[in-house]
PDB file of C-alpha atoms and ligand atoms in Angstrom:
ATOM      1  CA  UNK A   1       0.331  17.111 -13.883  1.00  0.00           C
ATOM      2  CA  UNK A   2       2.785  14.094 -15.119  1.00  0.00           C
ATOM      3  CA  UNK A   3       3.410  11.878 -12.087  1.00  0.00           C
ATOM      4  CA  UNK A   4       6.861  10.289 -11.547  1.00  0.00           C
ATOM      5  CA  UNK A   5       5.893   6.386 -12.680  1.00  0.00           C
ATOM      6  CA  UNK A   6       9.516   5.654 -11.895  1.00  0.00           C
ATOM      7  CA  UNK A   7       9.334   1.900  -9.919  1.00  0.00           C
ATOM      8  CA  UNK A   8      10.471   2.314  -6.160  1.00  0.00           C
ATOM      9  CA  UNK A   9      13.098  -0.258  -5.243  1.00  0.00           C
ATOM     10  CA  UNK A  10      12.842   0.016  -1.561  1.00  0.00           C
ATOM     11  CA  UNK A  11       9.966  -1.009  -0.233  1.00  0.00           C
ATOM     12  CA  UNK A  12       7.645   1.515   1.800  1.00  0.00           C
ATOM     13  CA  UNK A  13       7.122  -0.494   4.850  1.00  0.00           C
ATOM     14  CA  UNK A  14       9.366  -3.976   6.326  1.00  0.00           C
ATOM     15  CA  UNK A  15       8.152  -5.511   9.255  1.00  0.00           C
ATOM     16  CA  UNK A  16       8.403  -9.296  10.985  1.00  0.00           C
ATOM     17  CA  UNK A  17       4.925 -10.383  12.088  1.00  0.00           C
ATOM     18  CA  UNK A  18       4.478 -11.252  15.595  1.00  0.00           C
ATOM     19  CA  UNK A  19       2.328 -13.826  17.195  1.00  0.00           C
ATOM     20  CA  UNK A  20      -0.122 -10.964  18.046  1.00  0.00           C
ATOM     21  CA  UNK A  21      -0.891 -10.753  13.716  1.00  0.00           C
ATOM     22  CA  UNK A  22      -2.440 -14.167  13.804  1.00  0.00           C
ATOM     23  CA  UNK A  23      -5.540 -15.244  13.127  1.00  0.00           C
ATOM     24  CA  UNK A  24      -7.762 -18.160  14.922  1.00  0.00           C
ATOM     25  CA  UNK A  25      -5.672 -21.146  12.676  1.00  0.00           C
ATOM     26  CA  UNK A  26      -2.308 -19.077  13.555  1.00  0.00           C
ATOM     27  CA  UNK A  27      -1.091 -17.733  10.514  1.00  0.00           C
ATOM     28  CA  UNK A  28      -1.497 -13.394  10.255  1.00  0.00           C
ATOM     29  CA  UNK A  29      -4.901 -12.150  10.212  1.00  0.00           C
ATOM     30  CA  UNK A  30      -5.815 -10.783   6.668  1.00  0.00           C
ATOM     31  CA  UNK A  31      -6.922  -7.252   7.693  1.00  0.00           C
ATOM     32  CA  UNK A  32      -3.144  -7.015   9.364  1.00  0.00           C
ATOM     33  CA  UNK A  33      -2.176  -7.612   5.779  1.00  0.00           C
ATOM     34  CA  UNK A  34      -4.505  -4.994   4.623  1.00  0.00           C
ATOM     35  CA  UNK A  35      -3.618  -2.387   6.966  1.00  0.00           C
ATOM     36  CA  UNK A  36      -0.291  -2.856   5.916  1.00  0.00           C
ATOM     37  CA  UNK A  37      -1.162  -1.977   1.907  1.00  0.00           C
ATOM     38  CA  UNK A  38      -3.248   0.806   3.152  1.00  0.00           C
ATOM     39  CA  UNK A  39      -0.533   2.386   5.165  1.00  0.00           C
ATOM     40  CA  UNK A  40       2.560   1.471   2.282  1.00  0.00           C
ATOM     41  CA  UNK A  41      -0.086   3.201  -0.138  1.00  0.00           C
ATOM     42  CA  UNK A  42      -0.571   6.344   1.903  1.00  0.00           C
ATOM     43  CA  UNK A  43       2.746   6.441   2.011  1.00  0.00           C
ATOM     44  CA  UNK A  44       3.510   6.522  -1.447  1.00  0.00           C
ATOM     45  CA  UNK A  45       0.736   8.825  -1.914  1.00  0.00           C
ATOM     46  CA  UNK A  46       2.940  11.612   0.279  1.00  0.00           C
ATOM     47  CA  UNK A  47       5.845  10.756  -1.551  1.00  0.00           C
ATOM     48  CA  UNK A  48       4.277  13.437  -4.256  1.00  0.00           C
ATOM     49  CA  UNK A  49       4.148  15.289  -1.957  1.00  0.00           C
ATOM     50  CA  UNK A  50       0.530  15.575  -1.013  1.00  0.00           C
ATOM     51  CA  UNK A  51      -0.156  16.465   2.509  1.00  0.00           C
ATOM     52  CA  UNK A  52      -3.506  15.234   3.939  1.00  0.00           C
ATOM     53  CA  UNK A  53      -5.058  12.150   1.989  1.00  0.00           C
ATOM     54  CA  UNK A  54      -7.598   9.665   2.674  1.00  0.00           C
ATOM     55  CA  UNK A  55      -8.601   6.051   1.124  1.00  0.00           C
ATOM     56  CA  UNK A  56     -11.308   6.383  -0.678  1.00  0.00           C
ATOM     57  CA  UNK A  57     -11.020   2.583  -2.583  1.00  0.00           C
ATOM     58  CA  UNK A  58      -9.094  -0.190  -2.308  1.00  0.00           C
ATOM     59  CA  UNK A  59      -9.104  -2.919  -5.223  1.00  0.00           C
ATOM     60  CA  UNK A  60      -9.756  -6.573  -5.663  1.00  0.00           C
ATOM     61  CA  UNK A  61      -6.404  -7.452  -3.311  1.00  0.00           C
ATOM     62  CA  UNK A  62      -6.497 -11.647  -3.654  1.00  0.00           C
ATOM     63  CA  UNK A  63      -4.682 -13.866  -0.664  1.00  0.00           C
ATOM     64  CA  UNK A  64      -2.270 -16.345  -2.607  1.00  0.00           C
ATOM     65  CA  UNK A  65      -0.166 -17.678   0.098  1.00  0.00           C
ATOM     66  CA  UNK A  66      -0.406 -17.374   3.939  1.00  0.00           C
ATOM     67  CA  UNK A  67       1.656 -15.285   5.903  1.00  0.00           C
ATOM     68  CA  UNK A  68       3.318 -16.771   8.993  1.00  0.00           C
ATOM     69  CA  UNK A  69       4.711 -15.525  12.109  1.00  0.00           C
ATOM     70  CA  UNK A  70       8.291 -14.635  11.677  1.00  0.00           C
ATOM     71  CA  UNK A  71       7.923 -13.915   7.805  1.00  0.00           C
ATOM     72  CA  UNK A  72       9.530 -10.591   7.675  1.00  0.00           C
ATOM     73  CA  UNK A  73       6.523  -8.536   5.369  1.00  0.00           C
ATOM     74  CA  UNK A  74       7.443  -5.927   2.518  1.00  0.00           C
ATOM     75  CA  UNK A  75       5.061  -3.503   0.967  1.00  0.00           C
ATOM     76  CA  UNK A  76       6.378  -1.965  -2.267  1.00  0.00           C
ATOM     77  CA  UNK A  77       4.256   0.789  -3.507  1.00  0.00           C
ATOM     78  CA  UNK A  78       4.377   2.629  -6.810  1.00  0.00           C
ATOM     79  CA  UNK A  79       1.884   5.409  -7.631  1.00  0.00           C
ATOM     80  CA  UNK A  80       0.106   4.472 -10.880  1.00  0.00           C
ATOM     81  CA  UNK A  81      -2.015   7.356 -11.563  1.00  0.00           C
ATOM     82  CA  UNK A  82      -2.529  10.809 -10.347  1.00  0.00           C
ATOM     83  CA  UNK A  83      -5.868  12.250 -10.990  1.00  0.00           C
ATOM     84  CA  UNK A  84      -7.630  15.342 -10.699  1.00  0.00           C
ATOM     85  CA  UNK A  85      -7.898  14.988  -6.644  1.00  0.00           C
ATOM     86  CA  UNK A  86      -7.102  11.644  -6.374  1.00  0.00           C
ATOM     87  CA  UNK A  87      -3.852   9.218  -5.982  1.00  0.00           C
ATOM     88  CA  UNK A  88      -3.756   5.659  -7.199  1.00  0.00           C
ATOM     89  CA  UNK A  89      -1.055   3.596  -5.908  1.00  0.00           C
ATOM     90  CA  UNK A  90      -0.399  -0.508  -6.442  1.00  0.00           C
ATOM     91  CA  UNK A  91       0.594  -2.164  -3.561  1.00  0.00           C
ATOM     92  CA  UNK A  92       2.968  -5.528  -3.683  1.00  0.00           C
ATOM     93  CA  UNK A  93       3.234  -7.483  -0.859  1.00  0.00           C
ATOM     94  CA  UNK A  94       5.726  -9.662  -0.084  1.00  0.00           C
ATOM     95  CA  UNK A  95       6.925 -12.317   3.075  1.00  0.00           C
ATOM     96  CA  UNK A  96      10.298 -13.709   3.231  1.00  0.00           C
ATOM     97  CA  UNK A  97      10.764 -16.404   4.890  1.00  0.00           C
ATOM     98  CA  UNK A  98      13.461 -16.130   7.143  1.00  0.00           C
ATOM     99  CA  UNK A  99      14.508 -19.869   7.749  1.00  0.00           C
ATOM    100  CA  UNK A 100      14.838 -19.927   3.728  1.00  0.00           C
ATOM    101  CA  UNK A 101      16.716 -16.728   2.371  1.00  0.00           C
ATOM    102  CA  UNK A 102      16.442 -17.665  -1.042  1.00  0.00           C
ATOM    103  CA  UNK A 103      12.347 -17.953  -0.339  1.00  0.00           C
ATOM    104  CA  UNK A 104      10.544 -14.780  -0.545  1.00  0.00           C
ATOM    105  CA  UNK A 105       6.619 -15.494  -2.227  1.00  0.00           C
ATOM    106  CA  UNK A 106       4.089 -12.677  -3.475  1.00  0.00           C
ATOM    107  CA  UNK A 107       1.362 -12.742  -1.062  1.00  0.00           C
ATOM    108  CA  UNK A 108      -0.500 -10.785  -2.511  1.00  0.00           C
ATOM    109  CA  UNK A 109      -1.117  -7.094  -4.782  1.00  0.00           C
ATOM    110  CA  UNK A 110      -3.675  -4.569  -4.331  1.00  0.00           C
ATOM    111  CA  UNK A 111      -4.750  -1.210  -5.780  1.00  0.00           C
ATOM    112  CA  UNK A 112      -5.275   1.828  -3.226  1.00  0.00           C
ATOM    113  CA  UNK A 113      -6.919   5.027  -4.127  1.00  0.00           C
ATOM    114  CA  UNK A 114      -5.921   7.938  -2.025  1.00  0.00           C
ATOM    115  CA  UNK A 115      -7.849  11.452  -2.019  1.00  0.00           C
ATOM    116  CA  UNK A 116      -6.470  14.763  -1.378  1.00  0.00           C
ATOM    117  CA  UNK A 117      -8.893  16.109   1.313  1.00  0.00           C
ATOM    118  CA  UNK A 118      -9.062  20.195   3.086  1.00  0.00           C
ATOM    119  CA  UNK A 119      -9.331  20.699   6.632  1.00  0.00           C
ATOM    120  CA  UNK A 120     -13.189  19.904   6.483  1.00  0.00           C
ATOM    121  CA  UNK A 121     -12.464  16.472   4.474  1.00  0.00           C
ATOM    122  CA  UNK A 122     -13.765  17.940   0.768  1.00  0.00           C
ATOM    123  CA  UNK A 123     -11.828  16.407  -1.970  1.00  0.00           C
ATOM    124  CA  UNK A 124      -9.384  19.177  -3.228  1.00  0.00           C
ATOM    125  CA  UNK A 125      -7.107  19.168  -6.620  1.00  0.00           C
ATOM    126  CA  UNK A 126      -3.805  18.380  -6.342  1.00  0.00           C
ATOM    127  CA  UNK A 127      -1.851  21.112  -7.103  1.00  0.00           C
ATOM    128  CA  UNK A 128       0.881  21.693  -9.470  1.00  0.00           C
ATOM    129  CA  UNK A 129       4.614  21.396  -8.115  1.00  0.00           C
ATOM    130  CA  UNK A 130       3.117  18.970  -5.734  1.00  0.00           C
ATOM    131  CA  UNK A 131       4.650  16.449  -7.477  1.00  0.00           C
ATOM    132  CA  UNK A 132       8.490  15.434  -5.588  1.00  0.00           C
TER     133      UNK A 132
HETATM  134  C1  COA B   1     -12.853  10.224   0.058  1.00  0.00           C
HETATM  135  C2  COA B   1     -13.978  11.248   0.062  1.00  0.00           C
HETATM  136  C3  COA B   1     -13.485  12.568   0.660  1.00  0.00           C
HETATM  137  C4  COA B   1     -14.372  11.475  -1.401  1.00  0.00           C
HETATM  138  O1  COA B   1     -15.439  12.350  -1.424  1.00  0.00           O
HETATM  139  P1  COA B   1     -16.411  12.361  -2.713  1.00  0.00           P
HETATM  140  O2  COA B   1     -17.317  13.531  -2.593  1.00  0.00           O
HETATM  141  O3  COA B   1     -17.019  11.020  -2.872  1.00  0.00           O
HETATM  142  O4  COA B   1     -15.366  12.648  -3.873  1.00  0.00           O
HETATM  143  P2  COA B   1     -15.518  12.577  -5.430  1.00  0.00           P
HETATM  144  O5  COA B   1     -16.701  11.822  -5.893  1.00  0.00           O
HETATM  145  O6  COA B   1     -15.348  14.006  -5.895  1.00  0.00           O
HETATM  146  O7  COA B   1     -14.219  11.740  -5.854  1.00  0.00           O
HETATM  147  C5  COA B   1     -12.939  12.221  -5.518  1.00  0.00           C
HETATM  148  C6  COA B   1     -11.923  11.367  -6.256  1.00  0.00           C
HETATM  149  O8  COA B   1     -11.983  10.038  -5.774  1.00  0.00           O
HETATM  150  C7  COA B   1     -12.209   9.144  -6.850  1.00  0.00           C
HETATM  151  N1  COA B   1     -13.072   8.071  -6.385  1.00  0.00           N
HETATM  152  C8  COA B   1     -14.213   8.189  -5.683  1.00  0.00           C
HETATM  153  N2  COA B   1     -14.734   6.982  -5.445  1.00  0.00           N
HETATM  154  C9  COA B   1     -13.887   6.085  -5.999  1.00  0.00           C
HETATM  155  C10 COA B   1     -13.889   4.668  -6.099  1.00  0.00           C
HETATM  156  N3  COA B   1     -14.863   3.925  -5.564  1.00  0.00           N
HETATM  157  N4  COA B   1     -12.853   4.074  -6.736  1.00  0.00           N
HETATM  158  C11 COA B   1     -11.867   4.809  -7.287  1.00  0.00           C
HETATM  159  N5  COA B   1     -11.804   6.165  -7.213  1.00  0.00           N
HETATM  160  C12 COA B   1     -12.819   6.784  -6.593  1.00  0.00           C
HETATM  161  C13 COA B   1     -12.894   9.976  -7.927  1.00  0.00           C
HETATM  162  O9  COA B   1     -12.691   9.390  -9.218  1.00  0.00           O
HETATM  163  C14 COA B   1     -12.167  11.297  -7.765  1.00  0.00           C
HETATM  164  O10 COA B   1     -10.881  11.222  -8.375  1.00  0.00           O
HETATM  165  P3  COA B   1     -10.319  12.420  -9.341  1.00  0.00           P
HETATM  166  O11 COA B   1     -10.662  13.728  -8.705  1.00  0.00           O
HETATM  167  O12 COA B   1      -8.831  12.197  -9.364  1.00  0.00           O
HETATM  168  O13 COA B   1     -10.960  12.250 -10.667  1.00  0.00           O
HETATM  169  C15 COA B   1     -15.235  10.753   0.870  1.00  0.00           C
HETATM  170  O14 COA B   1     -15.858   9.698   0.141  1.00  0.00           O
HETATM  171  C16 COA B   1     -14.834  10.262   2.238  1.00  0.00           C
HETATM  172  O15 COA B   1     -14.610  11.073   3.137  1.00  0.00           O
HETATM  173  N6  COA B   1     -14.737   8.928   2.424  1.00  0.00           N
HETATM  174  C17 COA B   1     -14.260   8.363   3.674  1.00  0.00           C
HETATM  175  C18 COA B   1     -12.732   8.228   3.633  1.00  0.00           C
HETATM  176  C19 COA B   1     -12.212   7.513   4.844  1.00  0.00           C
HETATM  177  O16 COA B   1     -12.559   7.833   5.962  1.00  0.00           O
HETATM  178  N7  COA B   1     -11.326   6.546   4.603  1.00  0.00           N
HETATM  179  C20 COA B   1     -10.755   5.755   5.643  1.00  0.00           C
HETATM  180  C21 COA B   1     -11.404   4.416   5.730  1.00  0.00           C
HETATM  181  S1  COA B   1     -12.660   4.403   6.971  1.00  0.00           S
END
């Protein structure tokens, strides 16, 4: 099948972190961040309209600049490559910093890889026409 590569503009998940995100030196925990790309990449795995996926992978996602309480967090997500039963989606993360409009910093980018699972959680191929 030829996925859509077309760029999303709006990103699949906003959200303001709370004090609850934070980690013992009280910026967000890391795995909050990570939940966040693994639920912006499902996501965007659906968007082709696949209906039951799982992570199978997620790669090399690198921490360049802390997220603090109050940042408001956007995942973009853009699927990159559809294979035979499998979705692979990149995952841009971004905080803006709402005391500074005009500062919004890449936190970080990751690779997810989504599979298209049956009722009994064996990989199945995506079909044709799945595609939106
Ligand atoms: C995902 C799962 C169903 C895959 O089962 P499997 O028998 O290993 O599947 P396969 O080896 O046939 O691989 C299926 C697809 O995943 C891809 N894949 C598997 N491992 C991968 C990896 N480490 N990185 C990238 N892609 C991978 C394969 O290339 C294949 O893609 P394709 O069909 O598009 O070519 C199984 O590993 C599983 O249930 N994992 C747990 C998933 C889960 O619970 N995730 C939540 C986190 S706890």
């Amino acid at each position: 099948m030829s996925p859509s590569f077309e760029l999303d503009p709006q990103p699949a998940i906003r959200v303001t972190m709370m004090p609850a995100d934070t980690n013992a030196h009280g910026t967000i925990f890391g795995g909050k961040i990570l939940s966040l790309i693994d639920q912006a990449g499902a996501i965007a795995a659906h968007r082709i309209g696949v209906g039951r996926v799982v992570t199978v992978a997620m790669r090399e996602c690198v921490f360049k600049h802390p997220v603090r309480v109050g940042d408001i967090v956007s995942c973009y997500a853009d699927v990159l490559k559809v294979g035979k039963t499998s979705i692979t989606v990149c995952v841009r993360v971004v905080a803006h910093r709402p005391t500074d409009v005009k500062r919004s910093v890449e936190v970080t980018k990751a690779e997810a890889i989504y599979v298209h699972i049956d009722e009994a959680g064996r990989p199945i191929p995506i079909a044709e026409g799945e595609e939106v």
